[in-house]
Amino acid sequence: MRVLVTGGAGFIGSNFVHQTVRERPEVRVTVLDALTYAGDRESLAPVADKVTLVEGSITDAALVDSLVADSDLVVHFAAESHNDNSLNDPSPFVQTNLIGTFTLLEAVRKHGVRFHHISTDEVYGDLELDDPAKFTPDTPYNPSSPYSSTKAGSDLLVRAWVRSFGVQATISNCSNNYGPYQHIEKFIPRQITNLIDGVRPKLYGAGENVRDWIHVEDHNSAVWAIIERGRIGETYLIGADGEKNNLEVVETLLEIFGLAKDDFEHVKDRPGHDLRYAIDATKLRDELGWTPKYTDFESGLRATVDWYKANEAWWRPAKQATEAKYAAQGQ
Ligand SMILES: NC(=O)c1ccc[n+]([C@@H]2O[C@H](COP(=O)([O-])OP(=O)(O)OC[C@H]3O[C@@H](n4cnc5c(N)ncnc54)[C@H](O)[C@@H]3O)[C@@H](O)[C@H]2O)c1
């Protein structure tokens, strides 16, 4: 099987490639990645001899067409993925998330190639902190930011290409991921690398915002379950019942580092910050028989801390510039 992985040099995509090479030796992997600030060739270094990395954009129709023509399956991770960046400059989000997805859809339509679209639970907007509800595949779309609205738009394009043109596609909307190879601009790796540097963690506002954390390995095992057993045209929500508020995450990290639970700083909250996300993954569990492996958040987080401690050479080059960007925003 020939698989084209877009965004395979990013956080979730590179973990998907590692997992695929490890568990499915019959699969031939090609990665298409623009190597933006979020993509890193080094994230694929351990599997470099088993994977072909093509540097280019998913908005390049000729390149996409030639790569898709040579594939049996496209797994589409490539995206501009950071909410904060989308508030400063939405334009690359529109280009990559909307035009890039459109470009891929036209190629899979032409060549009759199976497509799996990776998306986020942020398309559903947010829930009140005291609301017992969770997102289901029937929850109406209500995105808040340029990031989540362009992801919502890309999901709708996929649905329309299935309905209008018979494209063989599935969609997954996953909750917040953590694990190795995540860019240090993101909440958990930013706090971990600050703690390694002896800098106090930074908490947006009061830290009440709730995220439904899932280990990246569990996200990717669910993606393979959908590719192999999912029904064409369906949307599956991926989550592992990992609801934690940001304060709890920071306190757990401080505990792992052997520090006092209140040894952190508050920083200015971001505008429009979604309150709570929570996933009901019943359809994925019941229909496809998927179960997560990382059910204990603290031990998953401990393993992630160990990874960042052992792989400083991977994250150190981006640290200064990332912190300078946050400092300019008072965060
Ligand atoms: N991180 C999360 O918690 C999370 C949760 C749910 C869904 N998702 C979705 O999963 C996917 C991957 O997210 P991530 O956290 O790994 O993101 P990431 O920012 O770490 O990686 C994105 C990758 O896409 C590449 N890319 C960006 N623009 C491109 C373009 N025009 N052409 C080709 N490649 C391009 C980047 O170079 C990078 O390697 C995204 O679609 C995101 O919306 C992420």
CSV table of C-alpha atoms and ligand atoms in Angstrom, one decimal:
chain,number,residue,atom,x,y,z
A,1,MET,CA,0.0,0.0,0.0
A,2,ARG,CA,1.3,3.4,-1.0
A,3,VAL,CA,0.4,6.2,1.5
A,4,LEU,CA,0.8,9.9,1.0
A,5,VAL,CA,1.0,11.7,4.3
A,6,THR,CA,0.5,15.5,4.1
A,7,GLY,CA,2.1,17.4,7.0
A,8,GLY,CA,4.1,14.3,7.9
A,9,ALA,CA,6.9,16.5,9.3
A,10,GLY,CA,4.6,18.2,11.8
A,11,PHE,CA,3.6,16.9,15.3
A,12,ILE,CA,0.8,14.5,14.7
A,13,GLY,CA,1.8,13.6,11.1
A,14,SER,CA,5.4,12.6,12.1
A,15,ASN,CA,4.1,10.5,15.0
A,16,PHE,CA,1.7,8.8,12.4
A,17,VAL,CA,4.7,8.1,10.1
A,18,HIS,CA,6.7,6.6,13.0
A,19,GLN,CA,3.8,4.4,14.1
A,20,THR,CA,3.1,3.3,10.6
A,21,VAL,CA,6.7,2.4,9.8
A,22,ARG,CA,6.9,0.5,13.2
A,23,GLU,CA,3.6,-1.4,12.9
A,24,ARG,CA,2.9,-1.7,9.2
A,25,PRO,CA,6.1,-2.6,7.3
A,26,GLU,CA,4.0,-3.4,4.2
A,27,VAL,CA,3.1,0.3,3.8
A,28,ARG,CA,5.3,2.6,1.6
A,29,VAL,CA,5.2,6.1,3.0
A,30,THR,CA,5.7,9.4,1.1
A,31,VAL,CA,5.4,12.6,3.1
A,32,LEU,CA,4.4,15.9,1.4
A,33,ASP,CA,5.3,18.8,3.7
A,34,ALA,CA,6.1,22.5,3.1
A,35,LEU,CA,8.4,22.5,6.1
A,36,THR,CA,7.0,25.7,7.5
A,37,TYR,CA,8.2,26.8,10.9
A,38,ALA,CA,6.0,24.0,12.3
A,39,GLY,CA,7.5,21.2,10.2
A,40,ASP,CA,10.9,19.7,10.9
A,41,ARG,CA,12.9,17.3,8.8
A,42,GLU,CA,14.5,16.1,12.1
A,43,SER,CA,11.1,14.7,13.3
A,44,LEU,CA,11.5,12.1,10.6
A,45,ALA,CA,15.2,11.5,11.1
A,46,PRO,CA,14.8,8.1,12.9
A,47,VAL,CA,12.8,6.7,9.9
A,48,ALA,CA,14.6,8.7,7.1
A,49,ASP,CA,15.7,5.5,5.3
A,50,LYS,CA,12.2,4.1,5.2
A,51,VAL,CA,10.2,7.2,4.1
A,52,THR,CA,10.4,9.6,1.1
A,53,LEU,CA,10.1,13.3,2.1
A,54,VAL,CA,8.9,15.7,-0.6
A,55,GLU,CA,9.3,19.3,0.3
A,56,GLY,CA,6.4,21.3,-1.2
A,57,SER,CA,3.0,22.8,-0.6
A,58,ILE,CA,-0.4,21.1,-0.7
A,59,THR,CA,-1.6,24.2,-2.7
A,60,ASP,CA,0.8,23.2,-5.6
A,61,ALA,CA,-1.7,21.5,-7.8
A,62,ALA,CA,0.8,20.0,-10.3
A,63,LEU,CA,2.9,18.5,-7.5
A,64,VAL,CA,-0.1,17.2,-5.6
A,65,ASP,CA,-1.5,15.7,-8.8
A,66,SER,CA,1.7,13.7,-9.5
A,67,LEU,CA,2.0,12.5,-5.9
A,68,VAL,CA,-1.6,11.5,-5.6
A,69,ALA,CA,-1.5,9.6,-8.9
A,70,ASP,CA,1.2,7.4,-7.3
A,71,SER,CA,-0.8,6.7,-4.1
A,72,ASP,CA,-3.5,4.3,-2.8
A,73,LEU,CA,-4.4,6.5,0.2
A,74,VAL,CA,-3.9,10.1,1.2
A,75,VAL,CA,-3.9,10.9,5.0
A,76,HIS,CA,-4.2,14.7,5.2
A,77,PHE,CA,-2.6,16.2,8.3
A,78,ALA,CA,-1.1,19.4,6.8
A,79,ALA,CA,-2.5,22.6,8.2
A,80,GLU,CA,-1.7,25.8,9.8
A,81,SER,CA,-2.6,24.7,13.3
A,82,HIS,CA,-1.9,27.4,15.9
A,83,ASN,CA,-4.9,29.5,17.1
A,84,ASP,CA,-2.8,32.3,18.4
A,85,ASN,CA,-1.1,32.7,15.0
A,86,SER,CA,-4.4,32.7,13.2
A,87,LEU,CA,-5.4,35.8,15.3
A,88,ASN,CA,-2.3,37.6,14.1
A,89,ASP,CA,-2.5,36.7,10.5
A,90,PRO,CA,-5.3,34.5,9.1
A,91,SER,CA,-4.1,34.4,5.5
A,92,PRO,CA,-1.9,31.3,5.6
A,93,PHE,CA,-4.8,29.5,7.4
A,94,VAL,CA,-7.1,30.2,4.4
A,95,GLN,CA,-4.5,29.2,1.9
A,96,THR,CA,-3.3,25.9,3.5
A,97,ASN,CA,-6.5,24.8,5.3
A,98,LEU,CA,-9.0,25.7,2.6
A,99,ILE,CA,-7.2,26.0,-0.7
A,100,GLY,CA,-4.8,23.2,0.2
A,101,THR,CA,-7.6,20.8,1.1
A,102,PHE,CA,-9.5,21.7,-2.1
A,103,THR,CA,-6.3,21.0,-4.1
A,104,LEU,CA,-6.0,17.5,-2.6
A,105,LEU,CA,-9.7,16.8,-3.1
A,106,GLU,CA,-9.5,17.6,-6.8
A,107,ALA,CA,-6.5,15.2,-7.1
A,108,VAL,CA,-8.1,12.3,-5.2
A,109,ARG,CA,-11.3,12.8,-7.2
A,110,LYS,CA,-9.4,12.7,-10.5
A,111,HIS,CA,-7.3,9.6,-9.6
A,112,GLY,CA,-10.0,7.7,-7.5
A,113,VAL,CA,-7.7,7.6,-4.4
A,114,ARG,CA,-9.0,7.0,-0.9
A,115,PHE,CA,-8.8,10.1,1.4
A,116,HIS,CA,-8.7,10.5,5.1
A,117,HIS,CA,-9.1,14.1,6.4
A,118,ILE,CA,-7.7,15.0,9.9
A,119,SER,CA,-9.6,17.7,11.7
A,120,THR,CA,-10.3,19.1,15.1
A,121,ASP,CA,-13.1,19.3,17.7
A,122,GLU,CA,-12.6,23.0,17.6
A,123,VAL,CA,-15.0,23.1,14.6
A,124,TYR,CA,-17.8,22.7,17.2
A,125,GLY,CA,-17.0,25.9,19.1
A,126,ASP,CA,-17.0,25.5,22.9
A,127,LEU,CA,-19.1,24.3,25.7
A,128,GLU,CA,-19.9,26.0,29.0
A,129,LEU,CA,-17.7,24.9,31.9
A,130,ASP,CA,-20.7,23.6,33.8
A,131,ASP,CA,-22.4,22.0,30.8
A,132,PRO,CA,-22.4,18.1,31.1
A,133,ALA,CA,-22.7,17.8,27.3
A,134,LYS,CA,-20.0,16.5,25.0
A,135,PHE,CA,-19.5,17.0,21.2
A,136,THR,CA,-21.0,14.2,19.0
A,137,PRO,CA,-20.9,13.9,15.2
A,138,ASP,CA,-24.4,15.6,15.2
A,139,THR,CA,-23.2,18.7,17.1
A,140,PRO,CA,-23.7,21.8,14.8
A,141,TYR,CA,-20.5,23.5,13.6
A,142,ASN,CA,-19.8,26.8,15.4
A,143,PRO,CA,-16.1,27.7,15.1
A,144,SER,CA,-14.6,30.6,17.0
A,145,SER,CA,-11.3,31.5,15.4
A,146,PRO,CA,-9.8,31.8,12.0
A,147,TYR,CA,-8.0,28.5,12.6
A,148,SER,CA,-11.2,26.6,13.6
A,149,SER,CA,-13.3,28.2,10.9
A,150,THR,CA,-10.8,27.2,8.1
A,151,LYS,CA,-10.7,23.7,9.5
A,152,ALA,CA,-14.6,23.6,9.6
A,153,GLY,CA,-14.6,24.9,6.0
A,154,SER,CA,-12.2,22.1,5.0
A,155,ASP,CA,-14.4,19.5,6.6
A,156,LEU,CA,-17.4,20.8,4.6
A,157,LEU,CA,-15.4,20.6,1.4
A,158,VAL,CA,-14.6,17.0,2.1
A,159,ARG,CA,-18.3,16.2,2.8
A,160,ALA,CA,-19.4,17.9,-0.4
A,161,TRP,CA,-16.8,16.1,-2.5
A,162,VAL,CA,-18.1,12.8,-1.1
A,163,ARG,CA,-21.7,13.7,-1.9
A,164,SER,CA,-21.2,15.4,-5.2
A,165,PHE,CA,-18.4,13.5,-6.7
A,166,GLY,CA,-18.3,10.2,-4.9
A,167,VAL,CA,-14.9,10.8,-3.4
A,168,GLN,CA,-14.0,7.9,-1.1
A,169,ALA,CA,-13.3,9.9,2.1
A,170,THR,CA,-13.6,9.8,5.9
A,171,ILE,CA,-13.2,12.6,8.4
A,172,SER,CA,-12.0,12.5,12.0
A,173,ASN,CA,-12.3,15.4,14.5
A,174,CYS,CA,-9.9,14.9,17.4
A,175,SER,CA,-9.5,16.6,20.8
A,176,ASN,CA,-6.2,18.2,22.0
A,177,ASN,CA,-3.1,16.0,21.5
A,178,TYR,CA,0.1,15.8,23.5
A,179,GLY,CA,3.2,13.7,23.1
A,180,PRO,CA,6.7,13.8,21.4
A,181,TYR,CA,7.6,16.1,18.6
A,182,GLN,CA,5.0,18.8,19.4
A,183,HIS,CA,6.1,22.3,18.6
A,184,ILE,CA,7.1,24.2,21.7
A,185,GLU,CA,4.7,27.1,20.9
A,186,LYS,CA,1.9,24.8,22.0
A,187,PHE,CA,0.7,24.8,25.7
A,188,ILE,CA,2.1,21.6,27.1
A,189,PRO,CA,5.6,21.5,25.4
A,190,ARG,CA,5.9,25.3,26.1
A,191,GLN,CA,5.4,24.6,29.8
A,192,ILE,CA,7.7,21.6,29.8
A,193,THR,CA,10.5,23.3,28.1
A,194,ASN,CA,10.1,26.4,30.4
A,195,LEU,CA,10.4,24.1,33.4
A,196,ILE,CA,13.5,22.4,32.0
A,197,ASP,CA,15.0,25.9,31.6
A,198,GLY,CA,14.0,26.8,35.2
A,199,VAL,CA,11.3,29.2,34.1
A,200,ARG,CA,7.9,29.2,35.8
A,201,PRO,CA,5.0,27.9,33.8
A,202,LYS,CA,2.6,30.5,32.3
A,203,LEU,CA,-1.1,30.1,32.7
A,204,TYR,CA,-3.7,31.9,30.5
A,205,GLY,CA,-6.1,33.8,32.8
A,206,ALA,CA,-7.4,31.7,35.7
A,207,GLY,CA,-6.6,28.4,34.0
A,208,GLU,CA,-10.3,27.3,34.0
A,209,ASN,CA,-10.4,26.4,30.3
A,210,VAL,CA,-10.9,22.7,29.8
A,211,ARG,CA,-9.3,20.6,27.1
A,212,ASP,CA,-9.9,16.9,26.4
A,213,TRP,CA,-6.3,15.6,26.2
A,214,ILE,CA,-5.4,12.5,24.2
A,215,HIS,CA,-2.0,11.0,23.6
A,216,VAL,CA,-0.9,11.4,20.0
A,217,GLU,CA,-0.3,7.6,19.7
A,218,ASP,CA,-4.0,7.0,20.5
A,219,HIS,CA,-5.1,9.6,18.0
A,220,ASN,CA,-3.1,7.9,15.3
A,221,SER,CA,-4.2,4.3,16.2
A,222,ALA,CA,-7.8,5.7,15.8
A,223,VAL,CA,-6.9,7.1,12.4
A,224,TRP,CA,-5.8,3.7,11.3
A,225,ALA,CA,-8.9,2.1,12.6
A,226,ILE,CA,-11.0,4.6,10.6
A,227,ILE,CA,-8.9,4.0,7.4
A,228,GLU,CA,-9.3,0.2,7.7
A,229,ARG,CA,-12.8,-0.2,9.1
A,230,GLY,CA,-14.6,3.2,8.9
A,231,ARG,CA,-17.5,3.8,6.6
A,232,ILE,CA,-17.0,6.1,3.6
A,233,GLY,CA,-18.5,9.5,4.0
A,234,GLU,CA,-18.7,9.2,7.8
A,235,THR,CA,-17.2,11.5,10.5
A,236,TYR,CA,-15.7,9.9,13.6
A,237,LEU,CA,-14.9,11.9,16.7
A,238,ILE,CA,-11.6,10.9,18.4
A,239,GLY,CA,-11.2,11.4,22.2
A,240,ALA,CA,-10.0,9.5,25.2
A,241,ASP,CA,-12.1,11.0,28.1
A,242,GLY,CA,-9.1,13.1,29.2
A,243,GLU,CA,-10.8,16.3,30.3
A,244,LYS,CA,-8.5,18.6,32.4
A,245,ASN,CA,-8.5,22.3,32.9
A,246,ASN,CA,-5.3,24.2,32.2
A,247,LEU,CA,-4.6,24.8,35.9
A,248,GLU,CA,-4.7,21.0,36.5
A,249,VAL,CA,-2.2,20.4,33.6
A,250,VAL,CA,0.2,23.0,35.1
A,251,GLU,CA,-0.1,21.6,38.6
A,252,THR,CA,0.6,18.0,37.3
A,253,LEU,CA,3.6,19.3,35.4
A,254,LEU,CA,4.9,21.1,38.5
A,255,GLU,CA,4.5,17.9,40.5
A,256,ILE,CA,6.4,15.8,37.9
A,257,PHE,CA,9.2,18.4,38.2
A,258,GLY,CA,9.1,18.2,42.0
A,259,LEU,CA,8.0,21.8,42.4
A,260,ALA,CA,5.2,23.4,44.5
A,261,LYS,CA,1.8,23.3,42.9
A,262,ASP,CA,1.5,27.1,42.9
A,263,ASP,CA,4.9,27.9,41.3
A,264,PHE,CA,3.5,29.4,38.1
A,265,GLU,CA,2.6,32.8,36.6
A,266,HIS,CA,-0.6,34.1,35.2
A,267,VAL,CA,-0.5,35.7,31.7
A,268,LYS,CA,-3.1,37.6,29.7
A,269,ASP,CA,-5.8,35.4,28.3
A,270,ARG,CA,-6.2,35.2,24.5
A,271,PRO,CA,-9.2,36.9,22.9
A,272,GLY,CA,-12.1,34.5,22.2
A,273,HIS,CA,-10.4,31.7,24.2
A,274,ASP,CA,-12.8,28.7,24.0
A,275,LEU,CA,-14.0,27.5,27.4
A,276,ARG,CA,-14.4,23.8,27.2
A,277,TYR,CA,-14.0,21.0,24.6
A,278,ALA,CA,-15.2,17.4,25.3
A,279,ILE,CA,-15.5,14.5,23.0
A,280,ASP,CA,-18.1,11.7,23.0
A,281,ALA,CA,-16.2,9.0,21.1
A,282,THR,CA,-18.9,6.3,21.4
A,283,LYS,CA,-19.2,5.9,17.6
A,284,LEU,CA,-15.5,5.2,17.2
A,285,ARG,CA,-15.4,2.8,20.2
A,286,ASP,CA,-18.7,0.9,19.4
A,287,GLU,CA,-18.5,0.8,15.6
A,288,LEU,CA,-14.8,0.3,15.1
A,289,GLY,CA,-13.8,-1.3,18.4
A,290,TRP,CA,-11.1,1.3,19.1
A,291,THR,CA,-9.7,1.8,22.6
A,292,PRO,CA,-7.0,4.2,23.8
A,293,LYS,CA,-3.8,2.9,25.4
A,294,TYR,CA,-2.9,6.0,27.4
A,295,THR,CA,-5.7,6.2,29.9
A,296,ASP,CA,-3.6,7.6,32.7
A,297,PHE,CA,-2.9,11.3,31.8
A,298,GLU,CA,-0.2,11.7,34.5
A,299,SER,CA,1.9,8.8,33.2
A,300,GLY,CA,1.4,9.9,29.6
A,301,LEU,CA,2.6,13.4,30.6
A,302,ARG,CA,5.6,11.9,32.5
A,303,ALA,CA,6.6,10.0,29.4
A,304,THR,CA,6.3,13.3,27.4
A,305,VAL,CA,8.4,15.2,29.9
A,306,ASP,CA,11.1,12.5,29.6
A,307,TRP,CA,11.0,12.8,25.8
A,308,TYR,CA,11.6,16.5,25.9
A,309,LYS,CA,14.4,16.1,28.5
A,310,ALA,CA,16.1,13.5,26.2
A,311,ASN,CA,15.5,15.4,23.0
A,312,GLU,CA,16.7,18.9,23.7
A,313,ALA,CA,18.6,19.1,20.4
A,314,TRP,CA,15.2,18.8,18.6
A,315,TRP,CA,13.4,21.7,20.4
A,316,ARG,CA,16.2,24.0,21.6
A,317,PRO,CA,16.7,25.9,18.2
A,318,ALA,CA,13.1,27.1,18.3
A,319,LYS,CA,12.9,28.1,21.9
A,320,GLN,CA,14.2,31.7,21.9
A,321,ALA,CA,12.2,32.8,18.9
A,322,THR,CA,9.0,31.2,20.3
A,323,GLU,CA,9.4,32.9,23.7
A,324,ALA,CA,10.2,36.3,22.0
A,325,LYS,CA,6.9,36.0,20.0
A,326,TYR,CA,4.9,35.3,23.2
A,327,ALA,CA,6.7,38.1,25.1
A,328,ALA,CA,5.7,40.6,22.4
A,329,GLN,CA,2.1,39.7,23.0
A,330,GLY,CA,2.5,40.0,26.8
A,331,GLN,CA,2.1,36.2,27.2
B,1,LIG,N1,-2.5,19.4,17.7
B,1,LIG,C1,-3.7,19.0,18.1
B,1,LIG,O1,-4.0,18.9,19.3
B,1,LIG,C2,-4.7,18.7,17.1
B,1,LIG,C3,-6.0,18.2,17.5
B,1,LIG,C4,-6.9,17.8,16.6
B,1,LIG,C5,-6.7,18.0,15.2
B,1,LIG,N2,-5.5,18.5,14.8
B,1,LIG,C6,-5.2,18.5,13.4
B,1,LIG,O2,-4.2,17.6,13.1
B,1,LIG,C7,-3.4,18.1,12.0
B,1,LIG,C8,-1.9,18.2,12.4
B,1,LIG,O3,-1.8,19.0,13.5
B,1,LIG,P1,-0.4,19.2,14.2
B,1,LIG,O4,-0.6,19.6,15.6
B,1,LIG,O5,0.5,18.1,13.9
B,1,LIG,O6,0.2,20.5,13.4
B,1,LIG,P2,1.6,21.0,13.1
B,1,LIG,O7,1.5,22.5,13.0
B,1,LIG,O8,2.6,20.4,14.1
B,1,LIG,O9,2.0,20.4,11.7
B,1,LIG,C9,1.5,20.8,10.5
B,1,LIG,C10,2.4,20.4,9.4
B,1,LIG,O10,1.9,20.8,8.2
B,1,LIG,C11,2.9,21.4,7.4
B,1,LIG,N3,2.3,22.3,6.4
B,1,LIG,C12,1.8,23.6,6.8
B,1,LIG,N4,1.3,24.2,5.6
B,1,LIG,C13,1.6,23.3,4.6
B,1,LIG,C14,1.3,23.4,3.2
B,1,LIG,N5,0.8,24.4,2.6
B,1,LIG,N6,1.7,22.3,2.5
B,1,LIG,C15,2.3,21.2,3.0
B,1,LIG,N7,2.5,21.1,4.3
B,1,LIG,C16,2.2,22.1,5.1
B,1,LIG,C17,3.8,22.0,8.3
B,1,LIG,O11,5.1,22.2,7.8
B,1,LIG,C18,3.8,21.0,9.5
B,1,LIG,O12,4.8,20.0,9.2
B,1,LIG,C19,-4.0,19.5,11.6
B,1,LIG,O13,-4.9,19.3,10.5
B,1,LIG,C20,-4.8,19.9,12.8
B,1,LIG,O14,-5.8,20.7,12.5
B,1,LIG,C21,-4.5,18.8,15.7
